[in-house]
Short mmCIF file of C-alpha atoms in Angstrom, two decimals:
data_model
loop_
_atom_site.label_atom_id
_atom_site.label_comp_id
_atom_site.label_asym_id
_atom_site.label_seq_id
_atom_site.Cartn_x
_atom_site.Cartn_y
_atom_site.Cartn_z
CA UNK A 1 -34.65 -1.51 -20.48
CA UNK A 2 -33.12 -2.32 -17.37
CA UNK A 3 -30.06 -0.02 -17.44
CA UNK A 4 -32.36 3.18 -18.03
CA UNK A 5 -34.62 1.81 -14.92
CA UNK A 6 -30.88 1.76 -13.11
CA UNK A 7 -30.00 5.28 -14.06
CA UNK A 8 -33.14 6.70 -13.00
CA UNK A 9 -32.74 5.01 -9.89
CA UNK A 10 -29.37 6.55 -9.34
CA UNK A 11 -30.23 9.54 -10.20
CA UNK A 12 -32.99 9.73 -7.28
CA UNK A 13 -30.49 8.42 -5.10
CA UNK A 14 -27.84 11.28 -5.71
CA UNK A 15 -30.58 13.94 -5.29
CA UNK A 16 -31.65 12.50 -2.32
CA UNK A 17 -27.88 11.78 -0.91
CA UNK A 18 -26.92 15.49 -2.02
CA UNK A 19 -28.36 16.85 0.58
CA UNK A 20 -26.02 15.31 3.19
CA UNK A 21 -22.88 14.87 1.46
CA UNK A 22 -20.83 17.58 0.03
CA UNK A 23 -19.23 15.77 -3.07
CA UNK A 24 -22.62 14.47 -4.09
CA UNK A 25 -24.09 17.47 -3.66
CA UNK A 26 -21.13 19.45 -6.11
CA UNK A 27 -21.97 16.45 -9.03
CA UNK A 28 -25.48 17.13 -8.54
CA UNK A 29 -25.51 20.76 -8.89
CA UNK A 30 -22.39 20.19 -11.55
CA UNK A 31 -24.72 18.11 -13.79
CA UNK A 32 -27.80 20.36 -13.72
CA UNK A 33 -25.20 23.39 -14.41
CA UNK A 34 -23.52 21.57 -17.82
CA UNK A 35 -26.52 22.38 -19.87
CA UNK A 36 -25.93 26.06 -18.86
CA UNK A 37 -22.33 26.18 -19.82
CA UNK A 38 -22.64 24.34 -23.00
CA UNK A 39 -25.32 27.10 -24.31
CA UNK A 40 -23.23 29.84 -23.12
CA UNK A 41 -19.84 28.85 -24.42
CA UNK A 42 -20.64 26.37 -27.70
CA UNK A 43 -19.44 28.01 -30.73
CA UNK A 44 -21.77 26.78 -33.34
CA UNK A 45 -19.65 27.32 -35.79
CA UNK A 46 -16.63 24.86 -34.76
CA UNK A 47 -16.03 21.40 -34.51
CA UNK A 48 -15.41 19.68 -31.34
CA UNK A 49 -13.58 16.57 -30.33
CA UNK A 50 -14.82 15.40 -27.20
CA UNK A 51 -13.09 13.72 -24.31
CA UNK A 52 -14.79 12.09 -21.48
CA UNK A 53 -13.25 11.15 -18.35
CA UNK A 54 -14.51 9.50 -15.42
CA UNK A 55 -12.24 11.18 -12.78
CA UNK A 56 -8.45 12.56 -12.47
CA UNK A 57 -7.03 9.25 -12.69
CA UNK A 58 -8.93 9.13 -16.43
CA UNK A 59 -8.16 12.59 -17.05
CA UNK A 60 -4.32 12.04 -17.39
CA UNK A 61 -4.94 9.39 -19.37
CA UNK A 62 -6.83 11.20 -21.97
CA UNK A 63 -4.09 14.40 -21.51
CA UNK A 64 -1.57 13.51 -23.69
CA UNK A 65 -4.15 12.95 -26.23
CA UNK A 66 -5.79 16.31 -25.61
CA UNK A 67 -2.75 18.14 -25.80
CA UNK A 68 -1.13 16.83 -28.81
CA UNK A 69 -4.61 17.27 -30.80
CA UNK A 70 -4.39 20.46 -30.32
CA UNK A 71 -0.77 21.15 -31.28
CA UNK A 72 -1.33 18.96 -34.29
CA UNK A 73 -5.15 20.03 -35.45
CA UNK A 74 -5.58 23.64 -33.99
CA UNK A 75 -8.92 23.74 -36.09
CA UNK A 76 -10.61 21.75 -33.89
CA UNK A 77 -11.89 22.66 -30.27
CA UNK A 78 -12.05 20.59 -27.18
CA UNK A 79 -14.32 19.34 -24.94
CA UNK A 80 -13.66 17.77 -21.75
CA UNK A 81 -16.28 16.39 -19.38
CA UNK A 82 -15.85 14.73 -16.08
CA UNK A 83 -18.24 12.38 -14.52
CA UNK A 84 -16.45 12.75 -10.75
CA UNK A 85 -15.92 15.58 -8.39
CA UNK A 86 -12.77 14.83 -7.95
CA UNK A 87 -11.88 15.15 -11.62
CA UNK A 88 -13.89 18.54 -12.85
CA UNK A 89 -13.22 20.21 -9.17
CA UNK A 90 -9.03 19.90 -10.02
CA UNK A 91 -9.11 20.22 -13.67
CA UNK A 92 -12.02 22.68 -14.29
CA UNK A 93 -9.46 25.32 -15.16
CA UNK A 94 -7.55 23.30 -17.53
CA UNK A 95 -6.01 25.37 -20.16
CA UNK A 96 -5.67 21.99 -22.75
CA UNK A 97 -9.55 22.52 -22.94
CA UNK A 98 -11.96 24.80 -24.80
CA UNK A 99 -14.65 23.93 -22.68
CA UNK A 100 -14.65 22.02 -19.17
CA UNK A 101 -17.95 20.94 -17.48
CA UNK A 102 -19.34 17.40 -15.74
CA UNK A 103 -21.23 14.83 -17.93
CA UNK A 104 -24.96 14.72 -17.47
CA UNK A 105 -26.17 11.63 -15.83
CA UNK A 106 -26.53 9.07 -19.05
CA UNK A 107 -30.66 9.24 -19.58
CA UNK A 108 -31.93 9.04 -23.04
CA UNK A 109 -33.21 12.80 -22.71
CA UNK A 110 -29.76 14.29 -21.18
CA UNK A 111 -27.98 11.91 -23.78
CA UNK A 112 -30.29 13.73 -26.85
CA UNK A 113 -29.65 16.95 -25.58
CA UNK A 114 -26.32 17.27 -24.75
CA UNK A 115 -25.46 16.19 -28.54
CA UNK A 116 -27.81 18.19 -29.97
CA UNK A 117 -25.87 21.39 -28.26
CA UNK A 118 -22.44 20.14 -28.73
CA UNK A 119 -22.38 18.08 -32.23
CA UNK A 120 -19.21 16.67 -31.87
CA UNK A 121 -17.12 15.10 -34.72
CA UNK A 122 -15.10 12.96 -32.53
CA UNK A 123 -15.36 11.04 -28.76
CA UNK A 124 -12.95 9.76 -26.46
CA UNK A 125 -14.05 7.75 -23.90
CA UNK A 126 -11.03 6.95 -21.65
CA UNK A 127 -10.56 3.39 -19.88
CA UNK A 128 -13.78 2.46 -18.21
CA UNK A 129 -16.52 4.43 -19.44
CA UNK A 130 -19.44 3.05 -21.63
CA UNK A 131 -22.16 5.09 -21.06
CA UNK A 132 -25.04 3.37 -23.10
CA UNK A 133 -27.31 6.08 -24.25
CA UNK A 134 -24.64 8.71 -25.52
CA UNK A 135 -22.86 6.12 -27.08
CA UNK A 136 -25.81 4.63 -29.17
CA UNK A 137 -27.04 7.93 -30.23
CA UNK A 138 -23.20 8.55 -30.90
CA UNK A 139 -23.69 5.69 -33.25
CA UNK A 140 -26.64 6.33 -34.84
CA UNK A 141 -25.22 9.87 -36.04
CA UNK A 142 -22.32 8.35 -36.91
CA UNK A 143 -19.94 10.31 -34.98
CA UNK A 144 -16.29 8.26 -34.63
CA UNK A 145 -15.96 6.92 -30.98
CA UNK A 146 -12.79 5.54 -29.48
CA UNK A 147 -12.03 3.64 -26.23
CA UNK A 148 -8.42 5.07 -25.47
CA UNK A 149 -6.53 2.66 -22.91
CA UNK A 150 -9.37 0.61 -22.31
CA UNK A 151 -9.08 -2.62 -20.34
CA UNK A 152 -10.73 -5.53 -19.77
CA UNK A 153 -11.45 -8.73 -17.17
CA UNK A 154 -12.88 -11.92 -17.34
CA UNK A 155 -15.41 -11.19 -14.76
CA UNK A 156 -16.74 -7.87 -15.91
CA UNK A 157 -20.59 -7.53 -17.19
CA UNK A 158 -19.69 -7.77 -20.68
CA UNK A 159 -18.88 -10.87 -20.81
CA UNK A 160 -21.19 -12.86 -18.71
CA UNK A 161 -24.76 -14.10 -19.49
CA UNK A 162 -27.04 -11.82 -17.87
CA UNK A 163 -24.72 -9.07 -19.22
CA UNK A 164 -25.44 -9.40 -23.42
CA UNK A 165 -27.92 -6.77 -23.58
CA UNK A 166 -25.64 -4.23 -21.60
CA UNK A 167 -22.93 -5.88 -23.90
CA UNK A 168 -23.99 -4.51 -27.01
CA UNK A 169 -23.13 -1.08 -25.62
CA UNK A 170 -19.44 -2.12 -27.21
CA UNK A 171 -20.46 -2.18 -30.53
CA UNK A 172 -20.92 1.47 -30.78
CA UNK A 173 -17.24 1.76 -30.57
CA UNK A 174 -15.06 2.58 -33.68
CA UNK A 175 -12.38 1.30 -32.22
CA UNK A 176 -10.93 0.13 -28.70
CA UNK A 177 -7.16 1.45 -28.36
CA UNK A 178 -6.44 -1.39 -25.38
CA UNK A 179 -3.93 -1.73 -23.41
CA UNK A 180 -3.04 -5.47 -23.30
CA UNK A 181 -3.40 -8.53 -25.30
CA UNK A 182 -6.45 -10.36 -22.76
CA UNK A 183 -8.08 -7.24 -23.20
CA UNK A 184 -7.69 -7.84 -27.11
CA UNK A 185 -8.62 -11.73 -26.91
CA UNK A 186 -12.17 -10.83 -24.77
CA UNK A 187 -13.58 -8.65 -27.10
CA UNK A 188 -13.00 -11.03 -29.85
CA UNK A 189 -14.98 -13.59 -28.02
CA UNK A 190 -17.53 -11.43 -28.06
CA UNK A 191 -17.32 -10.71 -31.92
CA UNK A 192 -15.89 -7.51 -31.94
CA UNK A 193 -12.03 -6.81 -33.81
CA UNK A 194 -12.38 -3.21 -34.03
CA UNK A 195 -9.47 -3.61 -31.69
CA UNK A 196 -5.27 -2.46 -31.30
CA UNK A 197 -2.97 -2.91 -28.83
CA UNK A 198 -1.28 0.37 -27.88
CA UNK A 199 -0.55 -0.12 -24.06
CA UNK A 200 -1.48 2.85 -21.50
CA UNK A 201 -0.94 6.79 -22.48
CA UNK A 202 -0.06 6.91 -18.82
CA UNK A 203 3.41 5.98 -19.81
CA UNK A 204 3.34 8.86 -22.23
CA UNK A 205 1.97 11.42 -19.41
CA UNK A 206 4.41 10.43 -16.67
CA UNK A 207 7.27 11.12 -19.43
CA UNK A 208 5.50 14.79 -20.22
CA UNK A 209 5.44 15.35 -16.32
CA UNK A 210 9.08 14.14 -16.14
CA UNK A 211 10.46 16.67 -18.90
CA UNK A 212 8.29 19.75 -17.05
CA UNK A 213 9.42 18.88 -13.36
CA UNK A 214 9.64 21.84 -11.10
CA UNK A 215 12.81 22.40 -9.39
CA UNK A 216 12.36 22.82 -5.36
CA UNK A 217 15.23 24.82 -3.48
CA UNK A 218 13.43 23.70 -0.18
CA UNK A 219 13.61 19.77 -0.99
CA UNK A 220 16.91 20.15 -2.03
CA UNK A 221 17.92 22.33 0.76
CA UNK A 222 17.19 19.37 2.88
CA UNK A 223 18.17 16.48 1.02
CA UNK A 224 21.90 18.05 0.66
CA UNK A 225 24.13 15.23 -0.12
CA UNK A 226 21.94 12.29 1.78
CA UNK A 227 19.89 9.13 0.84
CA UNK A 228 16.98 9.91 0.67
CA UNK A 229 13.73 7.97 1.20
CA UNK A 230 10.22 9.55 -0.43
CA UNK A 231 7.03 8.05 0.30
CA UNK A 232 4.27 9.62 -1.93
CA UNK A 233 0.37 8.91 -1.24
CA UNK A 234 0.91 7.15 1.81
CA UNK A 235 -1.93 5.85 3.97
CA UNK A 236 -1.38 4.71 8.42
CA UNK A 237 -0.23 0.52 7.26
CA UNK A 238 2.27 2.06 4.97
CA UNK A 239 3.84 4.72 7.27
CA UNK A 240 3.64 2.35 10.16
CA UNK A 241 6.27 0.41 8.17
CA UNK A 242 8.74 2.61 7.04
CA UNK A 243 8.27 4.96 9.93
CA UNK A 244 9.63 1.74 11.73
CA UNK A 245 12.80 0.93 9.59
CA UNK A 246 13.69 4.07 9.24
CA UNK A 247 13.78 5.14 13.02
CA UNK A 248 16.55 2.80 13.41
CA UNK A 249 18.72 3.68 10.14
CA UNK A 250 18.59 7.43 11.07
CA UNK A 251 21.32 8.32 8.40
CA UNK A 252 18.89 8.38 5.53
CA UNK A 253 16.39 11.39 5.39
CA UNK A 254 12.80 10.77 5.04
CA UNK A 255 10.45 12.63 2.77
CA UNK A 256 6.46 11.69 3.83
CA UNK A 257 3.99 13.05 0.99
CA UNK A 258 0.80 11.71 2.26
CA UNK A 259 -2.13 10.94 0.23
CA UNK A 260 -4.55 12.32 3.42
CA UNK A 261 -3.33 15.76 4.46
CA UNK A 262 -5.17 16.61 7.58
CA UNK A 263 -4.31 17.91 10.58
CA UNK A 264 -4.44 14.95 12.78
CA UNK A 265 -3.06 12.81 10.10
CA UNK A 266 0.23 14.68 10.40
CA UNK A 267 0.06 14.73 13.66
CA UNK A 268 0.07 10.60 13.36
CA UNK A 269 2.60 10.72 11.71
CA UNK A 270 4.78 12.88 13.56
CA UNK A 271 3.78 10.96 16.76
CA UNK A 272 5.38 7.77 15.09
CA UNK A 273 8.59 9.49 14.33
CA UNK A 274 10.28 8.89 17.54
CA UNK A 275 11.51 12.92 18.39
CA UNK A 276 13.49 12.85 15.26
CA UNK A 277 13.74 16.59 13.63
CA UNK A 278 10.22 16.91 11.56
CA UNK A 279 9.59 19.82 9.69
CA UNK A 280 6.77 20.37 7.57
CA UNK A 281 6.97 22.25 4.02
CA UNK A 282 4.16 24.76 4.25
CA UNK A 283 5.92 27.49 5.64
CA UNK A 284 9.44 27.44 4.65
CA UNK A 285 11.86 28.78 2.18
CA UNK A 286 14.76 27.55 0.16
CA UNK A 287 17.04 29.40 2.39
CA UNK A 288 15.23 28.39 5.88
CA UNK A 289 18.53 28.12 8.42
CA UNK A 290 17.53 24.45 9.55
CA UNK A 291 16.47 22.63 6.60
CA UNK A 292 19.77 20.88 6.50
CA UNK A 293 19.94 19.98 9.70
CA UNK A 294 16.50 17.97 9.79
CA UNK A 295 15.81 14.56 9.54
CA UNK A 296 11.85 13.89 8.19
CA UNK A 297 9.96 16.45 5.76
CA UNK A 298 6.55 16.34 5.82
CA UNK A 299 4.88 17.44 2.41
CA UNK A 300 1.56 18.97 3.97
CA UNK A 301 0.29 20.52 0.51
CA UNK A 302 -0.35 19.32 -2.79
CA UNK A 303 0.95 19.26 -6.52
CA UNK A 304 4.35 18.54 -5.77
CA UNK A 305 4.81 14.56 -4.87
CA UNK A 306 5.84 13.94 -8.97
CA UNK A 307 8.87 16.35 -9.32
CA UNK A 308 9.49 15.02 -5.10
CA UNK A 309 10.38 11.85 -6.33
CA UNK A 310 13.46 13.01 -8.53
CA UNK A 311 15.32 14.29 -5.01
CA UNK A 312 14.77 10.31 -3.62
CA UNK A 313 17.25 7.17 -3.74
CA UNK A 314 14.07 5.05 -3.23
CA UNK A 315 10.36 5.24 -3.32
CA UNK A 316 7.41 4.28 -1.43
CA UNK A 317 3.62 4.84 -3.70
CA UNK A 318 1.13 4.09 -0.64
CA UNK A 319 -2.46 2.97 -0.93
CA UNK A 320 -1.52 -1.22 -1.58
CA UNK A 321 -2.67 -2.46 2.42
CA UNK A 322 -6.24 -0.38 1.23
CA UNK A 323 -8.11 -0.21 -1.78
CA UNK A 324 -5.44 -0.41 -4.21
CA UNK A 325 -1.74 1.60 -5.16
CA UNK A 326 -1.49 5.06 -6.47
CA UNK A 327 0.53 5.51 -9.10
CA UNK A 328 3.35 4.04 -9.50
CA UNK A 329 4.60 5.12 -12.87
CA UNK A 330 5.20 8.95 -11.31
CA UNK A 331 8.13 7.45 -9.28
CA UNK A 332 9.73 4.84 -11.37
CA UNK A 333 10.23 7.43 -14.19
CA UNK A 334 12.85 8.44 -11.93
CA UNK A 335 15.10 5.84 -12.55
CA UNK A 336 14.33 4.43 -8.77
CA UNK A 337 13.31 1.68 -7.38
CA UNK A 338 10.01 1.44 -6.04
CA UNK A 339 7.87 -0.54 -3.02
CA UNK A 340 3.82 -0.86 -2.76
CA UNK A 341 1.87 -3.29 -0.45
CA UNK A 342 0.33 -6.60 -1.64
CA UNK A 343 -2.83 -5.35 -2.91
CA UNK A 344 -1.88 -4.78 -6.87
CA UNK A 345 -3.57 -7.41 -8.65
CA UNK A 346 -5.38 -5.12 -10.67
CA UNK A 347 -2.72 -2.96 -11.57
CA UNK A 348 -1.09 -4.19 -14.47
CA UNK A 349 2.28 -1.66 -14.15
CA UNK A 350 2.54 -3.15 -10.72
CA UNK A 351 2.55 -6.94 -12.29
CA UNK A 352 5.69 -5.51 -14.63
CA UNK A 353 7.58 -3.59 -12.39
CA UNK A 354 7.86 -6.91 -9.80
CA UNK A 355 10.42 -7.47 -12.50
CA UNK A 356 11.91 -4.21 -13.35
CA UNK A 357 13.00 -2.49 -10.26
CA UNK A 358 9.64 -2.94 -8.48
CA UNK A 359 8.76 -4.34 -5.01
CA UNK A 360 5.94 -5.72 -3.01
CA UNK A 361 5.87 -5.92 0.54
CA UNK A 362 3.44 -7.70 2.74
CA UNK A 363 4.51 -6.84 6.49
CA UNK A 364 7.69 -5.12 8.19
CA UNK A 365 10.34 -7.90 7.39
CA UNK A 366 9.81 -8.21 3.75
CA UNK A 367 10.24 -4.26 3.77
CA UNK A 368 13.52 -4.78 6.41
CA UNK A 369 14.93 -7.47 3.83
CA UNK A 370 14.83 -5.32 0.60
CA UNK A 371 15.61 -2.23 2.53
CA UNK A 372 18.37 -3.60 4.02
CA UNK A 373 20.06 -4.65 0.54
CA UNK A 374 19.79 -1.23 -0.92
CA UNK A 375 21.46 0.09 1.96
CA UNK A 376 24.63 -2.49 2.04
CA UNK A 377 24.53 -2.73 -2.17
CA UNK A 378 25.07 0.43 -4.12
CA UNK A 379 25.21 -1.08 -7.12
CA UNK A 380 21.96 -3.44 -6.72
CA UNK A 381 19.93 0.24 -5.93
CA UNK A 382 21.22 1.91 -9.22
CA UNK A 383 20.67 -1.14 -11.20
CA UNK A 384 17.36 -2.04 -9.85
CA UNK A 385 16.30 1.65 -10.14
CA UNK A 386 17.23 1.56 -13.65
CA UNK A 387 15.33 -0.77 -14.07
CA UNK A 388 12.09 0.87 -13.25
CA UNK A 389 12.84 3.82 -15.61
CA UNK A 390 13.57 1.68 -18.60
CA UNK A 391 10.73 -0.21 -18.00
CA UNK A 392 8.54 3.20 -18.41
CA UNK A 393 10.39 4.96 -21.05
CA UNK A 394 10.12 1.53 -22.83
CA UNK A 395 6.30 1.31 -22.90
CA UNK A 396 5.63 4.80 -23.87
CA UNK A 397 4.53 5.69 -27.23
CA UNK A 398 0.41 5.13 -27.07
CA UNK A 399 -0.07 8.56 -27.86
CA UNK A 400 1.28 8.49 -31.87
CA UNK A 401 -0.35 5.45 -32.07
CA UNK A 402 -3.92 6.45 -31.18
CA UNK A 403 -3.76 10.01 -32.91
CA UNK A 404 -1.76 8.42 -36.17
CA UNK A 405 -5.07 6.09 -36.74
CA UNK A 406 -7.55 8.21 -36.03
CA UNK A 407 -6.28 11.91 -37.09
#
């Protein structure tokens, strides 16, 4: 078959490209070391449900599910498997987990062997992943697999032509938990009604993350009683915009998490902000003389930008002049209103928010325009914030609905 000829392929490729590339290289070792764990720290004797993620993106996703499982079922054990570096390299010390450890590349001998160890009673795939040989060897055991907020395109393989024989990969699904009603309508085309509409356990996760915020003496130090601007996960076309505005409104503060935190990023960064008081959060304390008295904070660490956004007046989630937005749920939980650049068509939040306290921008004047109005019209910013956080609390929920059908 062609997609085995495809994985082997890949496979030389990554052993190859692991020698000059330092993600690669942690997969490739990551991979060969899964077998390892999995003899070590199996307990024969349990039962596991296991979730697969591709990366961190997937992995919150699949954590609401993992964590009310085991509040609700504490007889069974989890396992959680990442297919990206930058997935198993954060998470690897989850506590939500039994056992943590990166998915074997998908060849019919890793496949055979990494059930035989594990024997799982349930899967999870989350959103994109349909790994062929697990799955159909998931089938033929008849182990229960679910797609959890899967999603799905007219143009993916699946549904063209010369994709049928990957196609049938599908099939091996109990049941797709997807997250919109196209998604619903394709895989009927394609014969298969194994299918509900739940929407996106993101909304559930950004709710969870909400309720657990951590409070932050040194952002609040500095906001003191100001507007306040946050931009989280910003790239250089993003800050060169707001950078701009707010150099001339200089009576709103301006809190820059950005999504690359290097030195001469920052550096950038501070160069485009005009002399104005920067300080930078590494560093200081809640009770640091001069935090009220400066202008920008720089957020040079990570694991703070979603409890950052509940000290703002109005957000910024970066990444939409590049390959796509970050996430904008984490912000408009906060009952704010929110801007991203033009490049959201695949983002179905970002589709729903243009009409619930969400904005795109293009260039610097549409960003002056809207700016402008939330500065001159206190009312529009509450109401259009509002907005936003109705428009998350109102799609959460996915989480009952999976676990209620399947548990």
């Amino acid at each position: 078959m062609i997609y085995n000829l495809i994985i082997y392929l890949y496979l030389l490729g990554v052993a190859i490209y692991s020698r000059f590339n330092e993600k690669v290289r942690k997969m490739w070792h990551g991979e060969r070391e899964a077998f390892r764990i999995l003899k070590e720290k199996v307990d024969p004797e349990a039962q596991y449900v296991w979730f697969h993620a591709a990366s961190l993106g997937e992995f919150e996703q699949g954590r609401p599910l993992m964590e009310q499982l085991r509040k609700d079922h504490p007889e069974y054990k989890i396992l959680l498997t990442f297919f990206s570096p930058s997935g198993y390299e954060v998470r690897k010390n989850y506590e939500g987990a039994d056992i943590i450890t990166y998915l074997p590349l998908d060849t019919i001998t890793n496949a055979r062997r990494f059930l035989r160890l594990v024997r799982p009673v349930k899967a999870f795939f989350i959103k994109y992943e349909f790994w062929y040989n697990y799955l159909h060897i998931l089938k033929h055991r008849n182990v229960p697999v679910y797609s959890v907020s899967s999603i799905f395109r007219p143009d993916q393989v699946f549904f063209k032509w010369y994709g049928r024989q990957y196609g049938r990969v599908l099939n091996c699904f109990t049941h797709f938990f997807v997250q919109n009603e196209i998604s619903k309508e394709l895989l009927a085309k394609i014969g298969i009604d194994c299918v509900t509409i739940v929407g996106d356990t993101r909304f559930d996760r950004v709710l969870q993350i909400k309720e657990a915020a951590k409070q932050l003496p040194i952002v609040k130090a500095f906001k003191q009683d100001a507007k306040v601007f946050v931009a989280g996960s910003s790239w250089q076309p993003d800050e060169e915009i707001f950078i701009k505005y707010f150099n001339e409104h200089r009576d709103w503060k301006l809190i820059i998490a950005p999504h690359v935190i290097g030195e001469d990023h920052l550096k950038q960064i501070e160069k485009l902000l005009e002399g104005r008081k920067v300080i930078r959060y590494s560093g200081l304390s809640g009770d640091s003389g001069d935090l009220g008295e400066a202008e920008v904070l720089i957020i040079d660490c990570f694991g703070l930008l979603s409890s950052i956004y509940h000290y703002g007046d109005v957000a910024y989630v970066g990444g939409g002049f590049g390959v796509g937005i970050h996430n904008l749920l984490e912000a408009a939980v906060w009952d704010v209103p929110v801007f991203f650049g033009p490049n959201n068509e695949r983002f179905q939040e970002a589709q729903a928010l243009k009409q619930s306290g969400g904005f795109e921008i293009t260039n610097y004047n549409d960003f002056e325009r809207l700016m402008n109005r939330f500065i001159t019209d206190e009312a529009y910013l509450k109401a259009q914030g509002q907005l936003a956080g109705q428009y998350v609390k109102g799609k959460a929920g996915a989480t009952w609905l999976i676990l209620s059908s399947v548990c």
